[in-house]
PDB file of C-alpha atoms in Angstrom:
ATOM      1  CA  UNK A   1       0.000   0.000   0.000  1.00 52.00           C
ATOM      2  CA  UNK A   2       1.202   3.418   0.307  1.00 47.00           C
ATOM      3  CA  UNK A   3       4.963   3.291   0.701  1.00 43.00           C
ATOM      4  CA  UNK A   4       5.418   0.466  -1.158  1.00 42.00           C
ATOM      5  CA  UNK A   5       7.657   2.635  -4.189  1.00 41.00           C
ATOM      6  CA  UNK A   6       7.785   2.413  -7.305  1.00 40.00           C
ATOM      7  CA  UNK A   7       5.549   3.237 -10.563  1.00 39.00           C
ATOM      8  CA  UNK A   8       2.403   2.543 -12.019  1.00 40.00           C
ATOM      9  CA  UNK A   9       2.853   0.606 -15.141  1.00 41.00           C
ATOM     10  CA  UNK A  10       0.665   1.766 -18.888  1.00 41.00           C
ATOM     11  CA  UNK A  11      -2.860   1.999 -16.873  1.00 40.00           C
ATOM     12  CA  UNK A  12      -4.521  -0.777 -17.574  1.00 40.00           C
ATOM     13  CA  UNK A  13      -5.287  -2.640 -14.131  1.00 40.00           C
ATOM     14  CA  UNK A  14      -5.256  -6.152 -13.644  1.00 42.00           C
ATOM     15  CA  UNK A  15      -9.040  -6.481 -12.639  1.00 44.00           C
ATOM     16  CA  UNK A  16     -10.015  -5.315 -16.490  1.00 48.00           C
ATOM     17  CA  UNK A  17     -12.660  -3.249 -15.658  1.00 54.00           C
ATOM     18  CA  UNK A  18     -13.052  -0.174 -13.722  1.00 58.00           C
ATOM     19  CA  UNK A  19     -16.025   0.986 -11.300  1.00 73.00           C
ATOM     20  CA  UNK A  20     -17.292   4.186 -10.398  1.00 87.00           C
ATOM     21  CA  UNK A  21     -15.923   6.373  -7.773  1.00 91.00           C
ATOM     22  CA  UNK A  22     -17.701   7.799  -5.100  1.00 92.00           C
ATOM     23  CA  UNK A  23     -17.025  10.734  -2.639  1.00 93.00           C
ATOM     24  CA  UNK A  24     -14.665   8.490   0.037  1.00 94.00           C
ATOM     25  CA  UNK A  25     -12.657   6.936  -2.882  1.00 94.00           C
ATOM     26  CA  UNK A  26     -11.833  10.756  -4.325  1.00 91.00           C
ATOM     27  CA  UNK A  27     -11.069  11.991  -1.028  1.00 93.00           C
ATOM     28  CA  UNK A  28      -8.976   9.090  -0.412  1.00 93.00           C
ATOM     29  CA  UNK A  29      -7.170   9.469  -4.054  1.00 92.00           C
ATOM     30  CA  UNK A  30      -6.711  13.785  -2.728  1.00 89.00           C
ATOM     31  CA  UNK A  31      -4.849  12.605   0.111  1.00 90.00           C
ATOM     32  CA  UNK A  32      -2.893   9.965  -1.537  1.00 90.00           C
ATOM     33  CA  UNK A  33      -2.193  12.885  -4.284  1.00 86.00           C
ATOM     34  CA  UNK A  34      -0.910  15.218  -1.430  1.00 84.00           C
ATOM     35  CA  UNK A  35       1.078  12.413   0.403  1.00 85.00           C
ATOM     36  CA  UNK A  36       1.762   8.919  -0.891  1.00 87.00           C
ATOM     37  CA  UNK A  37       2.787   8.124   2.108  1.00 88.00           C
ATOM     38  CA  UNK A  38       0.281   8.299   4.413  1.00 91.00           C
ATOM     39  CA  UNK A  39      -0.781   5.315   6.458  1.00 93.00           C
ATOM     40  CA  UNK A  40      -3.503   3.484   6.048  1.00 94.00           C
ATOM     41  CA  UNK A  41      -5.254   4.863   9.622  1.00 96.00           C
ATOM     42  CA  UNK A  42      -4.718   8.327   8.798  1.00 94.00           C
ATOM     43  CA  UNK A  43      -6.182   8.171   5.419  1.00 94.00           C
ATOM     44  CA  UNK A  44      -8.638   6.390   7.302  1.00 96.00           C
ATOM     45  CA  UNK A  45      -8.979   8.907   9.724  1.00 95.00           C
ATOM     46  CA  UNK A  46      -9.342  11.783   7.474  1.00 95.00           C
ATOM     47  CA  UNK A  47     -12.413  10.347   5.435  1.00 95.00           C
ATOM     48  CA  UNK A  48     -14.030   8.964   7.999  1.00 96.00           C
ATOM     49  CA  UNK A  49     -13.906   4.973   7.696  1.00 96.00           C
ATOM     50  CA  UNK A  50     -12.619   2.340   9.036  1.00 96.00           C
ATOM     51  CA  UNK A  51      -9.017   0.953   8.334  1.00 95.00           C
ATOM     52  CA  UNK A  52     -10.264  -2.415   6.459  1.00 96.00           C
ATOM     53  CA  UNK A  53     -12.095   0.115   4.696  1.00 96.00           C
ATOM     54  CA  UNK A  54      -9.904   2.532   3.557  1.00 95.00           C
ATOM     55  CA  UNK A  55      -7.496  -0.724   2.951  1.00 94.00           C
ATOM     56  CA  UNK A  56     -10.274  -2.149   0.759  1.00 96.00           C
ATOM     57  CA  UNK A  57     -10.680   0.582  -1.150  1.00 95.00           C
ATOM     58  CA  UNK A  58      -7.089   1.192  -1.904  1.00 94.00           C
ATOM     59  CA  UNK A  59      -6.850  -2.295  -2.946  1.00 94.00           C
ATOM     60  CA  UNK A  60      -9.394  -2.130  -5.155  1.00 95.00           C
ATOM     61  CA  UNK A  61      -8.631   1.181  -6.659  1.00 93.00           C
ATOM     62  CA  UNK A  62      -4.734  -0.388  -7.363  1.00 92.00           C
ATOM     63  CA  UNK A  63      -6.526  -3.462  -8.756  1.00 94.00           C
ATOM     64  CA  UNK A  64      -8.669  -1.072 -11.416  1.00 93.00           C
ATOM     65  CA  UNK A  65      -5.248   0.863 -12.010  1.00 92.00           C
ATOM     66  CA  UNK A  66      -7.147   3.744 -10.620  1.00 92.00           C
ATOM     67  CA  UNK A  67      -3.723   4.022  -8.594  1.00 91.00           C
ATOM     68  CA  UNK A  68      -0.865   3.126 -10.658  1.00 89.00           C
ATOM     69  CA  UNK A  69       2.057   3.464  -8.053  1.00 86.00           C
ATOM     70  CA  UNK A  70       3.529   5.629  -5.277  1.00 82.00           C
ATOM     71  CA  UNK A  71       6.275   8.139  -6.183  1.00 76.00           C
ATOM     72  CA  UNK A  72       8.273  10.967  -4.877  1.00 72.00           C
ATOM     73  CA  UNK A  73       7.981  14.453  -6.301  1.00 74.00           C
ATOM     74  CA  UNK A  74      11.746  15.291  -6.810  1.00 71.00           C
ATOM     75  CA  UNK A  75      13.232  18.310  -7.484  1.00 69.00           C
ATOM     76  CA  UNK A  76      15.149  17.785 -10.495  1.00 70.00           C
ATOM     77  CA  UNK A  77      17.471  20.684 -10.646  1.00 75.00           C
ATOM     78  CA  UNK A  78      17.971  19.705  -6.989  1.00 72.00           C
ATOM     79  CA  UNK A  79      18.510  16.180  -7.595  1.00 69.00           C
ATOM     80  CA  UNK A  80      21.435  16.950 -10.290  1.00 69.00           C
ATOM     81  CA  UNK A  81      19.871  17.428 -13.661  1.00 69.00           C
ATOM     82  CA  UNK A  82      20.207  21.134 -14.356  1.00 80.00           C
ATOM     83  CA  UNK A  83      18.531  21.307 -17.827  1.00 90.00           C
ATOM     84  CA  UNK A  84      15.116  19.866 -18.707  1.00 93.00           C
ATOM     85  CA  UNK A  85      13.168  20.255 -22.097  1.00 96.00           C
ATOM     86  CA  UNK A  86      10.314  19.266 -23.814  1.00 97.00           C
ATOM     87  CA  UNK A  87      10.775  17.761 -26.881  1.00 98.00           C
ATOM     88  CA  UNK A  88       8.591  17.222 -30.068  1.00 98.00           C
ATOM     89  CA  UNK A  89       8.900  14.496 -32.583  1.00 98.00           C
ATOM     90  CA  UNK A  90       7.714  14.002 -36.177  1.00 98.00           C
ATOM     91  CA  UNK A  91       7.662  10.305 -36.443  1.00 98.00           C
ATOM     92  CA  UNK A  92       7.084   8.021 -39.131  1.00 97.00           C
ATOM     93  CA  UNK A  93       3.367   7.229 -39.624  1.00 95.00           C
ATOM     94  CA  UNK A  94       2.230   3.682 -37.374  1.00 94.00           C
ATOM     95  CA  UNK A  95       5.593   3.483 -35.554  1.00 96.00           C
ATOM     96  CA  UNK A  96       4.355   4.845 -32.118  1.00 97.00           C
ATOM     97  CA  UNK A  97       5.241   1.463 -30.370  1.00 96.00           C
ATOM     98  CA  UNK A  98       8.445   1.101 -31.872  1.00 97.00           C
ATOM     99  CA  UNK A  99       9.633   4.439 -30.994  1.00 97.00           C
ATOM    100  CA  UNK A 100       7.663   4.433 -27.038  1.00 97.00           C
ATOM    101  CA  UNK A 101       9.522   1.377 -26.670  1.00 97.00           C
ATOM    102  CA  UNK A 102      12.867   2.973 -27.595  1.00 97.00           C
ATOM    103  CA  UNK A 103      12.283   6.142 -26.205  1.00 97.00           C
ATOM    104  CA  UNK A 104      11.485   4.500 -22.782  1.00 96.00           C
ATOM    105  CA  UNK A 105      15.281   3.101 -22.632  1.00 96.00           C
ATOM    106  CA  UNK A 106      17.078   6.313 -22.851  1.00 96.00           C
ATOM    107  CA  UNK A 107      18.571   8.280 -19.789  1.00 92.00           C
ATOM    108  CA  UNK A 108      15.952  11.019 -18.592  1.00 92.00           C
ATOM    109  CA  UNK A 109      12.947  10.796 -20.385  1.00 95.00           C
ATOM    110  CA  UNK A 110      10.726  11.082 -18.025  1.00 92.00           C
ATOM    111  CA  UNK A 111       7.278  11.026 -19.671  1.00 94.00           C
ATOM    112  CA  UNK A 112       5.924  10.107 -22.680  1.00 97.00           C
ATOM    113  CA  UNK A 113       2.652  11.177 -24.987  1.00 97.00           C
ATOM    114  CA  UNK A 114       1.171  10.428 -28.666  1.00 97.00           C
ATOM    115  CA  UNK A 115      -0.300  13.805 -29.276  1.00 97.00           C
ATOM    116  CA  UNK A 116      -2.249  15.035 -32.158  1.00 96.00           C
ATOM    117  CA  UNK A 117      -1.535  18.121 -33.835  1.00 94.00           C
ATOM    118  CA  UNK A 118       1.780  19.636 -35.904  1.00 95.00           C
ATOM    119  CA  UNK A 119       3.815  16.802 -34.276  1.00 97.00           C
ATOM    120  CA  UNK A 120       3.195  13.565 -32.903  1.00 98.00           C
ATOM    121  CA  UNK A 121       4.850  12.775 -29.657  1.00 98.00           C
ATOM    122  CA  UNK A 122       5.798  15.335 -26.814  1.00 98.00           C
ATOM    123  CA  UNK A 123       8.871  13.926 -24.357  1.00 97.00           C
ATOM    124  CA  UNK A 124       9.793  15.655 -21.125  1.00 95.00           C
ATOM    125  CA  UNK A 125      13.119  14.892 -20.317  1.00 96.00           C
ATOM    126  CA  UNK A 126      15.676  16.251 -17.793  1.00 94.00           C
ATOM    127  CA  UNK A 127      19.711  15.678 -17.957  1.00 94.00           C
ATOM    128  CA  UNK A 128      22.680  16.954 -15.904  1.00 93.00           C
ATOM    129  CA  UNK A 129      22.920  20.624 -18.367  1.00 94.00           C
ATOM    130  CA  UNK A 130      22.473  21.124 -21.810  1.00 93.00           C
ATOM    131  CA  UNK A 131      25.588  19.192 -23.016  1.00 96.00           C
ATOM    132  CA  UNK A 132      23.829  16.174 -21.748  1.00 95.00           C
ATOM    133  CA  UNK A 133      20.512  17.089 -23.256  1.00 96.00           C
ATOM    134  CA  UNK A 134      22.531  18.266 -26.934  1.00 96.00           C
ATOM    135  CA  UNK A 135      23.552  14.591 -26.844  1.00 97.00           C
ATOM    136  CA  UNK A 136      20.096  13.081 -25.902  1.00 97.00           C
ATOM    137  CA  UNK A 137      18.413  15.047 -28.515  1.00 97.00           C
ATOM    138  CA  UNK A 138      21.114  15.195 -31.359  1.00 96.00           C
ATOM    139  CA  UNK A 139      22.860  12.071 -30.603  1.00 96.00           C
ATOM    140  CA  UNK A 140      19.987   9.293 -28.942  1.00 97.00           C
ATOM    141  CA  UNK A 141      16.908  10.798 -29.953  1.00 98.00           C
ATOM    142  CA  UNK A 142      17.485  12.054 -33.749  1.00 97.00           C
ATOM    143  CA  UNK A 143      19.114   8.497 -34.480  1.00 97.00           C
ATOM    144  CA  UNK A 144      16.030   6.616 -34.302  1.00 97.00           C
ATOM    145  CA  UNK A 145      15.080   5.196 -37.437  1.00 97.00           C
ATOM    146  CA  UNK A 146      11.461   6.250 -37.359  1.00 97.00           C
ATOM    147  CA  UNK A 147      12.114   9.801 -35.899  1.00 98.00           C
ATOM    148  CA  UNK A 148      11.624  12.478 -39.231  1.00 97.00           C
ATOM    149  CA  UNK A 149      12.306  15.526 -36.495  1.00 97.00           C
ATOM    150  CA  UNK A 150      12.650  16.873 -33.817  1.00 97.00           C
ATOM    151  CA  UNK A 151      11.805  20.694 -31.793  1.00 97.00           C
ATOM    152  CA  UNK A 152      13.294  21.254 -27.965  1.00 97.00           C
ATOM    153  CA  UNK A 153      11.783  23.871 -25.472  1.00 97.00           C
ATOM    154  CA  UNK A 154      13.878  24.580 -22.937  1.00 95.00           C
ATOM    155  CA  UNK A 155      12.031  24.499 -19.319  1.00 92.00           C
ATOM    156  CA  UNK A 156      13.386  27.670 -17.736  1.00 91.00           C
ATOM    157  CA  UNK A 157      10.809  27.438 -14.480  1.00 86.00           C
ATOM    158  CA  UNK A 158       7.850  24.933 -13.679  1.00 79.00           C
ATOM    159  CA  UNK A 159       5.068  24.724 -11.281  1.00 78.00           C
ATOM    160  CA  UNK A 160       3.779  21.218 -10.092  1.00 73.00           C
ATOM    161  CA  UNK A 161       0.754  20.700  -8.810  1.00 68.00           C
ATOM    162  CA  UNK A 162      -1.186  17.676  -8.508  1.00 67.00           C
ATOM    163  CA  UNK A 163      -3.956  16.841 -11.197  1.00 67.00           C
ATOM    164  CA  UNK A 164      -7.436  17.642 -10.511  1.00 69.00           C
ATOM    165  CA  UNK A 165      -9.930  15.036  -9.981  1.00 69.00           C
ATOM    166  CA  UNK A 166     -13.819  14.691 -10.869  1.00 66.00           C
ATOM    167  CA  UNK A 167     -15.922  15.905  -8.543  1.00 64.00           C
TER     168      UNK A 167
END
């Protein structure tokens, strides 16, 4: 349960399906948003159930891939990587597997998405400076056999904040 590390895998949650969720399991997800590593009584607590209850409906919600993992927020310029960027790719059409797949083995990507519009997939990606990130882009990136081009924005400030959730 909460604590346990690690990330959530592509979404899709090993029970198949995925029920409804009511007032308790959104507070409970708020919470978990805020701080992954609350205990199981204090969630508890806070919404007002009991602790096989708020245990249940963790489970479940893990189960539905509702909750995909728990992870720390790091700072990244803080943590060592000193130049982050998001990065557009023109890509060969029907080779979005291929390319996710290699994409996913290179140093500092840190989150991928098939987009629609004037390019196809948008990377975030943090490295030690911008040597680092030349060679990711220029070198890694640009090599791939069904990347057509590439565009890099330099992040020069960012503001996190946790994603909102139906009401």
């Amino acid at each position: 349960m909460p604590g346990n590390g690690g990330s959530g895998g592509n979404g899709a949650g090993a029970g198949g399906g995925s029920r409804s969720l009511d007032r308790i399991d959104r507070a409970i997800l708020r919470l978990l948003q805020q701080d992954g590593r609350a205990s199981i009584r204090s969630v508890a607590e806070r919404v007002h159930v009991s602790r096989a209850n708020a245990y249940a409906r963790i489970a479940r919600m893990m189960e539905d891939g509702v909750i995909r993992g728990f992870t720390a927020r790091v700072d990244h310029e803080r943590a060592g990587h000193g130049a982050s960027a998001y990065v557009t790719l023109k890509i060969v059409q029907n080779s979005w597997r291929t390319v996710r797949e290699q994409l996913l083995t290179l140093p500092g990507v840190e989150h991928i998405a098939l987009v629609s519009g004037e390019f196809d997939v948008l990377l975030l990606v943090h490295t030690v400076d911008n040597r680092a990130l030349r060679e990711l882009v220029l070198g890694r990136i640009q090599s791939l056999p069904a990347v057509l081009g590439t565009q890099t924005l330099l992040v020069f400030d960012e503001t996190d904040q946790a994603p909102a959730l139906p009401d």
